[in-house]
Coordinates of C-alpha atoms in Angstrom, one line a residue:
M1 CA -67.0 53.6 78.8
A2 CA -67.8 55.5 82.2
I3 CA -64.9 55.4 84.5
T4 CA -65.9 54.5 88.2
P5 CA -63.4 54.8 91.1
V6 CA -61.9 51.6 92.5
P7 CA -63.2 51.0 96.0
A8 CA -60.7 51.0 98.7
P9 CA -59.7 47.4 99.8
F10 CA -61.2 45.9 103.0
T11 CA -58.8 46.1 105.9
A12 CA -57.9 43.8 108.7
D13 CA -60.1 45.8 111.1
D14 CA -63.1 45.2 108.7
Y15 CA -62.4 41.5 108.8
R16 CA -61.8 41.4 112.6
A17 CA -65.3 43.3 113.1
R18 CA -67.0 40.9 110.8
M19 CA -65.5 37.9 112.8
A20 CA -66.4 39.4 116.3
R21 CA -70.0 40.1 114.9
A22 CA -70.4 36.5 113.8
A23 CA -69.1 35.1 117.0
E24 CA -71.5 37.5 119.0
S25 CA -74.5 36.5 116.8
A26 CA -73.5 32.9 117.3
A27 CA -73.7 33.2 121.1
D28 CA -77.0 35.2 120.9
A29 CA -78.6 32.3 118.9
G30 CA -77.5 29.9 121.5
L31 CA -74.6 28.4 119.6
A32 CA -71.0 27.5 120.9
G33 CA -69.5 29.1 117.9
V34 CA -69.2 28.9 114.1
L35 CA -67.2 26.7 111.8
V36 CA -66.5 28.2 108.3
A37 CA -65.2 26.3 105.4
P38 CA -63.6 27.6 102.2
G39 CA -66.2 29.5 100.3
P40 CA -68.1 32.8 100.2
D41 CA -68.5 33.0 104.0
L42 CA -64.7 32.4 104.5
V43 CA -63.9 35.2 102.0
Y44 CA -66.5 37.5 103.6
L45 CA -65.1 36.9 107.1
T46 CA -61.4 36.8 106.4
G47 CA -60.6 37.8 102.8
Y48 CA -59.0 34.3 102.3
Q49 CA -60.1 32.2 99.4
P50 CA -57.8 28.9 98.7
T51 CA -56.4 28.7 95.3
A52 CA -58.0 25.3 95.1
I53 CA -60.5 23.6 97.4
T54 CA -59.5 20.0 98.1
E55 CA -60.2 17.3 100.6
R56 CA -57.6 18.8 102.8
L57 CA -59.3 20.5 106.0
T58 CA -59.4 24.2 106.1
V59 CA -61.8 25.6 108.7
L60 CA -62.1 29.0 110.6
V61 CA -63.2 28.6 114.1
L62 CA -65.2 31.6 115.7
A63 CA -66.5 31.6 119.3
A64 CA -67.3 34.4 121.6
G65 CA -64.5 35.3 124.1
Q66 CA -61.9 33.6 122.2
E67 CA -59.6 34.6 119.3
P68 CA -60.5 33.6 115.7
V69 CA -58.5 30.7 114.5
L70 CA -57.9 29.5 110.9
V71 CA -56.7 25.9 110.6
V72 CA -55.0 25.3 107.4
P73 CA -53.0 22.7 105.7
K74 CA -49.2 23.5 106.0
L75 CA -48.7 23.8 102.3
E76 CA -51.4 26.5 102.0
A77 CA -50.3 28.5 105.1
P78 CA -48.3 31.1 102.9
D79 CA -51.4 32.0 101.0
A80 CA -53.4 32.2 104.1
E81 CA -51.0 34.5 105.7
R82 CA -51.2 36.9 102.9
A83 CA -55.0 37.3 103.1
A84 CA -56.2 40.7 104.0
G85 CA -57.8 39.6 107.1
A86 CA -54.9 37.2 108.3
S87 CA -53.5 39.7 111.0
A88 CA -56.9 39.6 112.7
L89 CA -56.8 35.9 113.5
T90 CA -54.4 33.1 114.4
L91 CA -53.2 30.6 112.0
R92 CA -52.7 26.9 113.0
D93 CA -51.2 24.6 110.2
W94 CA -51.3 20.9 110.0
T95 CA -49.1 18.5 107.7
D96 CA -49.9 15.6 105.5
G97 CA -49.9 12.5 107.4
T98 CA -51.1 14.2 110.7
D99 CA -54.6 14.3 112.0
P100 CA -56.2 17.6 111.3
Y101 CA -59.1 17.0 113.5
G102 CA -56.4 16.7 116.3
V103 CA -55.5 20.3 115.7
T104 CA -59.1 21.5 115.4
A105 CA -61.0 19.8 118.4
P106 CA -59.2 21.5 121.1
L107 CA -60.7 24.7 119.8
L108 CA -64.1 23.6 120.1
D109 CA -66.5 23.2 123.1
A110 CA -66.7 19.4 123.5
D111 CA -70.5 19.5 124.1
G112 CA -71.3 22.6 121.9
R113 CA -73.6 23.1 119.0
F114 CA -72.0 24.8 116.1
G115 CA -73.1 26.9 113.1
V116 CA -71.4 25.5 110.0
S117 CA -71.1 27.0 106.6
D118 CA -73.4 25.4 104.1
N119 CA -70.7 24.1 101.8
A120 CA -68.6 22.3 104.4
W121 CA -67.7 18.8 103.4
A122 CA -69.5 16.0 105.2
M123 CA -66.3 14.1 105.9
H124 CA -64.9 17.0 107.8
L125 CA -67.9 17.2 110.0
L126 CA -68.0 13.5 110.6
G127 CA -64.3 13.5 111.4
L128 CA -64.6 16.4 114.1
Q129 CA -67.8 14.6 115.4
Q130 CA -65.7 11.2 115.8
R131 CA -63.3 13.2 118.0
L132 CA -65.9 15.1 119.8
P133 CA -69.0 13.1 120.0
G134 CA -70.8 15.6 122.0
T135 CA -71.0 18.1 119.5
S136 CA -73.6 19.0 117.1
Y137 CA -73.9 21.2 114.0
T138 CA -76.4 23.3 112.2
A139 CA -76.4 25.1 108.7
L140 CA -75.5 28.7 108.9
T141 CA -78.3 29.6 106.5
E142 CA -80.6 28.1 109.3
A143 CA -79.0 29.5 112.3
L144 CA -77.5 32.9 111.1
P145 CA -79.3 33.5 108.0
M146 CA -78.5 37.4 108.2
L147 CA -74.9 36.9 108.8
R148 CA -73.8 38.7 105.5
A149 CA -77.3 40.5 104.8
V150 CA -76.6 43.9 106.0
K151 CA -74.0 45.7 104.0
D152 CA -71.8 48.5 105.3
A153 CA -70.9 51.5 103.2
H154 CA -67.9 49.9 101.4
E155 CA -70.0 46.9 100.6
L156 CA -72.8 49.0 99.1
A157 CA -70.3 50.9 96.9
R158 CA -69.2 47.8 95.4
L159 CA -72.8 46.7 94.9
E160 CA -73.5 49.9 93.2
A161 CA -70.6 49.8 91.0
A162 CA -71.6 46.3 89.9
G163 CA -75.3 47.5 89.2
A164 CA -73.9 50.3 87.1
A165 CA -71.6 48.1 85.0
A166 CA -74.5 45.7 84.4
D167 CA -76.6 48.8 83.3
E168 CA -73.9 49.7 80.8
A169 CA -73.6 46.3 79.5
Y170 CA -77.5 46.3 79.0
G171 CA -77.3 49.6 77.1
E172 CA -74.9 48.3 74.6
I173 CA -76.6 45.0 74.2
L174 CA -79.6 46.8 72.8
K175 CA -77.4 47.9 69.9
V176 CA -76.7 44.4 68.6
R177 CA -78.7 42.3 66.2
F178 CA -80.9 39.8 67.7
A179 CA -82.9 38.6 64.7
G180 CA -81.5 35.6 62.9
R181 CA -78.7 35.0 65.6
K182 CA -78.8 32.1 68.3
E183 CA -79.4 32.8 71.8
T184 CA -75.9 31.6 72.6
D185 CA -74.5 34.3 70.3
V186 CA -76.3 37.1 72.3
A187 CA -75.3 35.5 75.5
A188 CA -71.7 35.6 74.5
D189 CA -72.1 39.3 73.7
L190 CA -73.6 40.0 77.1
A191 CA -70.6 38.0 78.8
A192 CA -68.1 39.9 76.9
L193 CA -69.7 43.2 77.9
L194 CA -69.9 42.5 81.5
L195 CA -66.2 41.8 81.4
E196 CA -65.6 45.0 79.3
F197 CA -67.4 46.9 82.1
G198 CA -65.3 45.7 84.9
H199 CA -66.6 42.4 86.1
S200 CA -64.0 39.9 87.0
Q201 CA -66.5 36.9 86.9
V202 CA -69.5 36.1 84.8
D203 CA -72.1 34.1 86.6
F204 CA -74.9 33.8 84.1
T205 CA -76.3 35.1 80.9
V206 CA -79.9 33.9 80.5
V207 CA -81.2 34.6 76.9
G208 CA -84.7 33.2 76.6
S209 CA -86.4 34.0 73.3
G210 CA -90.0 33.1 72.4
P211 CA -91.3 30.0 74.3
N212 CA -87.9 29.6 75.9
G213 CA -88.6 32.7 78.0
A214 CA -91.2 31.0 79.7
N215 CA -88.7 28.9 81.7
P216 CA -87.3 31.5 84.3
H217 CA -83.9 29.8 84.4
H218 CA -83.5 28.8 80.7
E219 CA -79.9 28.5 79.7
A220 CA -78.9 30.2 76.4
G221 CA -79.4 27.6 73.6
D222 CA -79.1 26.9 69.8
R223 CA -82.7 28.3 69.2
T224 CA -82.4 31.1 66.4
I225 CA -84.2 34.3 67.6
G226 CA -86.7 35.5 65.3
R227 CA -88.8 38.6 64.4
G228 CA -91.9 38.7 66.8
D229 CA -89.9 37.1 69.6
M230 CA -90.0 38.5 73.3
V231 CA -86.5 38.0 74.8
V232 CA -85.8 37.8 78.5
L233 CA -82.2 38.9 79.3
D234 CA -81.2 38.0 82.9
F235 CA -77.5 38.7 83.5
G236 CA -74.8 39.2 86.4
G237 CA -71.6 38.1 87.9
L238 CA -68.9 39.8 90.3
K239 CA -67.2 43.0 90.2
H240 CA -64.9 44.0 93.1
G241 CA -65.9 40.9 94.7
Y242 CA -69.7 41.9 94.8
G243 CA -72.6 40.8 92.7
S244 CA -74.7 42.3 89.9
D245 CA -78.1 40.8 88.7
T246 CA -80.4 42.5 86.5
T247 CA -83.3 41.4 84.0
R248 CA -84.9 43.3 81.2
T249 CA -87.3 41.8 78.6
V250 CA -87.1 43.2 75.0
H251 CA -89.0 42.4 71.9
V252 CA -87.7 41.9 68.3
G253 CA -89.9 44.1 66.3
E254 CA -93.2 45.4 67.4
P255 CA -95.0 43.3 70.1
S256 CA -98.7 42.2 69.9
A257 CA -101.2 43.9 72.2
E258 CA -101.1 41.0 74.6
E259 CA -97.3 41.0 74.8
Q260 CA -97.3 44.6 75.5
R261 CA -100.1 44.0 78.2
V262 CA -98.2 41.3 79.9
H263 CA -95.0 43.4 80.1
D264 CA -97.0 46.4 81.4
V265 CA -98.3 44.2 84.1
V266 CA -94.9 42.9 85.2
R267 CA -93.5 46.5 85.1
E268 CA -96.2 47.5 87.5
A269 CA -95.8 44.6 89.7
Q270 CA -91.9 45.3 89.8
R271 CA -92.7 48.9 90.6
A272 CA -95.0 47.8 93.4
G273 CA -92.4 45.5 94.9
C274 CA -89.7 48.4 94.9
A275 CA -92.2 50.6 96.4
A276 CA -92.9 48.1 99.5
V277 CA -89.3 48.3 100.5
K278 CA -88.8 50.2 103.7
P279 CA -87.3 49.5 107.1
G280 CA -89.5 47.4 109.3
A281 CA -91.4 45.8 106.5
A282 CA -91.1 42.2 106.3
C283 CA -89.6 40.6 103.4
Q284 CA -92.7 38.8 102.5
D285 CA -94.5 42.2 102.1
V286 CA -92.2 42.8 99.0
D287 CA -93.3 39.4 97.5
R288 CA -97.2 40.3 98.4
A289 CA -96.9 43.7 96.8
A290 CA -95.5 42.5 93.5
R291 CA -97.7 39.4 93.4
A292 CA -100.8 41.3 94.1
V293 CA -100.4 43.2 91.0
I294 CA -100.1 40.1 88.8
E295 CA -102.8 38.2 90.5
E296 CA -105.3 41.1 90.1
A297 CA -104.4 41.2 86.2
G298 CA -105.3 37.5 86.1
Y299 CA -101.8 36.0 85.7
G300 CA -101.2 34.7 89.3
E301 CA -100.6 31.2 88.2
Y302 CA -97.9 32.1 86.0
F303 CA -95.8 33.9 88.3
I304 CA -94.0 30.8 89.7
H305 CA -90.9 32.0 91.8
R306 CA -90.3 34.2 94.7
T307 CA -90.0 37.7 94.3
G308 CA -86.5 38.2 95.1
H309 CA -83.2 37.0 96.8
G310 CA -80.3 38.9 98.7
I311 CA -77.0 39.5 96.9
G312 CA -73.4 40.3 98.0
V313 CA -70.2 38.2 97.9
T314 CA -72.6 35.7 95.9
T315 CA -75.4 36.5 93.5
H316 CA -77.9 34.4 95.5
E317 CA -78.1 34.6 99.4
P318 CA -80.4 35.5 102.3
P319 CA -82.8 37.3 102.7
Y320 CA -85.5 36.1 100.4
M321 CA -88.5 38.0 99.2
I322 CA -91.0 35.1 99.6
E323 CA -94.4 34.5 101.3
G324 CA -93.7 33.3 104.9
E325 CA -90.4 35.2 105.5
E326 CA -91.0 37.6 108.2
Q327 CA -87.6 38.8 108.6
P328 CA -87.8 42.7 108.9
L329 CA -86.0 44.8 106.3
V330 CA -83.1 46.8 107.8
P331 CA -81.1 49.5 106.1
G332 CA -78.1 48.0 104.3
M333 CA -79.9 44.8 103.1
C334 CA -79.6 44.4 99.4
F335 CA -81.9 42.1 97.1
S336 CA -83.5 41.6 94.0
V337 CA -87.1 42.6 93.0
E338 CA -87.9 40.4 90.0
P339 CA -91.4 39.4 89.3
G340 CA -92.3 37.7 86.1
I341 CA -95.0 36.1 84.0
Y342 CA -94.4 32.8 82.2
L343 CA -96.8 31.7 79.6
P344 CA -95.8 28.0 78.8
G345 CA -95.0 27.4 75.2
R346 CA -95.3 30.9 74.4
F347 CA -93.3 33.7 76.0
G348 CA -92.2 35.0 79.4
V349 CA -91.5 38.4 80.9
R350 CA -89.4 39.3 83.9
I351 CA -88.0 42.7 85.1
E352 CA -85.3 42.9 87.9
D353 CA -83.4 45.5 89.8
I354 CA -81.1 45.2 92.8
V355 CA -82.5 47.4 95.7
T356 CA -81.1 48.3 98.9
V357 CA -83.0 49.4 102.0
T358 CA -82.3 53.0 103.1
E359 CA -83.3 54.8 106.3
D360 CA -86.6 55.9 104.8
G361 CA -87.3 53.6 101.7
G362 CA -85.4 51.7 99.1
R363 CA -83.0 52.6 96.3
S364 CA -82.2 50.7 93.1
F365 CA -78.8 49.9 91.8
N366 CA -80.2 49.3 88.3
N367 CA -81.5 52.4 86.4
T368 CA -81.9 51.2 82.9
A369 CA -85.4 51.9 81.4
R370 CA -88.0 49.3 82.5
E371 CA -90.2 49.8 79.6
M372 CA -90.0 47.3 76.8
A373 CA -87.2 47.9 74.4
L374 CA -87.5 47.1 70.8
V375 CA -84.6 45.6 69.1
D376 CA -83.8 44.5 65.6

């Protein structure tokens, strides 16, 4: 197993800069501030992840021109104080039996419009709105979709390490037996390999054999893999807090001419999508480049999803490589390029890399062979 260095931990200064950038971006978008509930945004901005997410209010309040404040239940304050970004913000706690909205409301512009993390509880927004009826709210995905999109050098190092670990897992899975085993058996092998190569969390292990491969999000089931099956392998999770996500399609034994042709078309489409990655190009340009290859080959109706999604502290986040998304690509953005062809009742093919935008093009974090691998 290759030994990769452990990235240096993020510092309070890193989190301070992220929070300041979020507050400034909110002001630029015409918002009074940002309210962040427990979840990926809170981890990204402060390094704090509550041990358990409960009905008790925890919220980070960010606004241009004021210090960041994290409102937490008193019984969880000791954990919050140990977070890497704690020294870059002010903690305000509240105790059971008191009104948490009474603690939070004075931090907000009574007539402001706020961006709110997507996973905030409705009961908390309604509680704040009852206290401050002049406030209004919009989802952060809509208001600040690029909040986490551009990665710094430390984040890129984590994503690269996660990609390399997923590649190592793929290299090892090619050595196991497929024929005569259930999809769930191979999925368990993949999960174990991701953990062996340093992942702390496995998010998904899609193993779609034969006709199941025609469902892009098929969950591994009890189908027994047989000789002659095409098998879609899509797997990933978190390493050092950042995501991996890669897909390769293998074949049990020799493929038919049609199976080889479909795989070749997808491989060319994936190559075209990656080649379209460069600063200033629109996200939709990546989708268009990959889709054009598949449409020209006569399989356009069988490419039934977007070409890619962003990745970072979660395995799916903005930006999205999809028609209509005109967001320009910026160095440091990271996302998947994963075209596919899905023939209902027969088989599917998908090939996926995580790509980052560089100063003059794009670079893949996945570097395993994209040709069809033959397995036993």
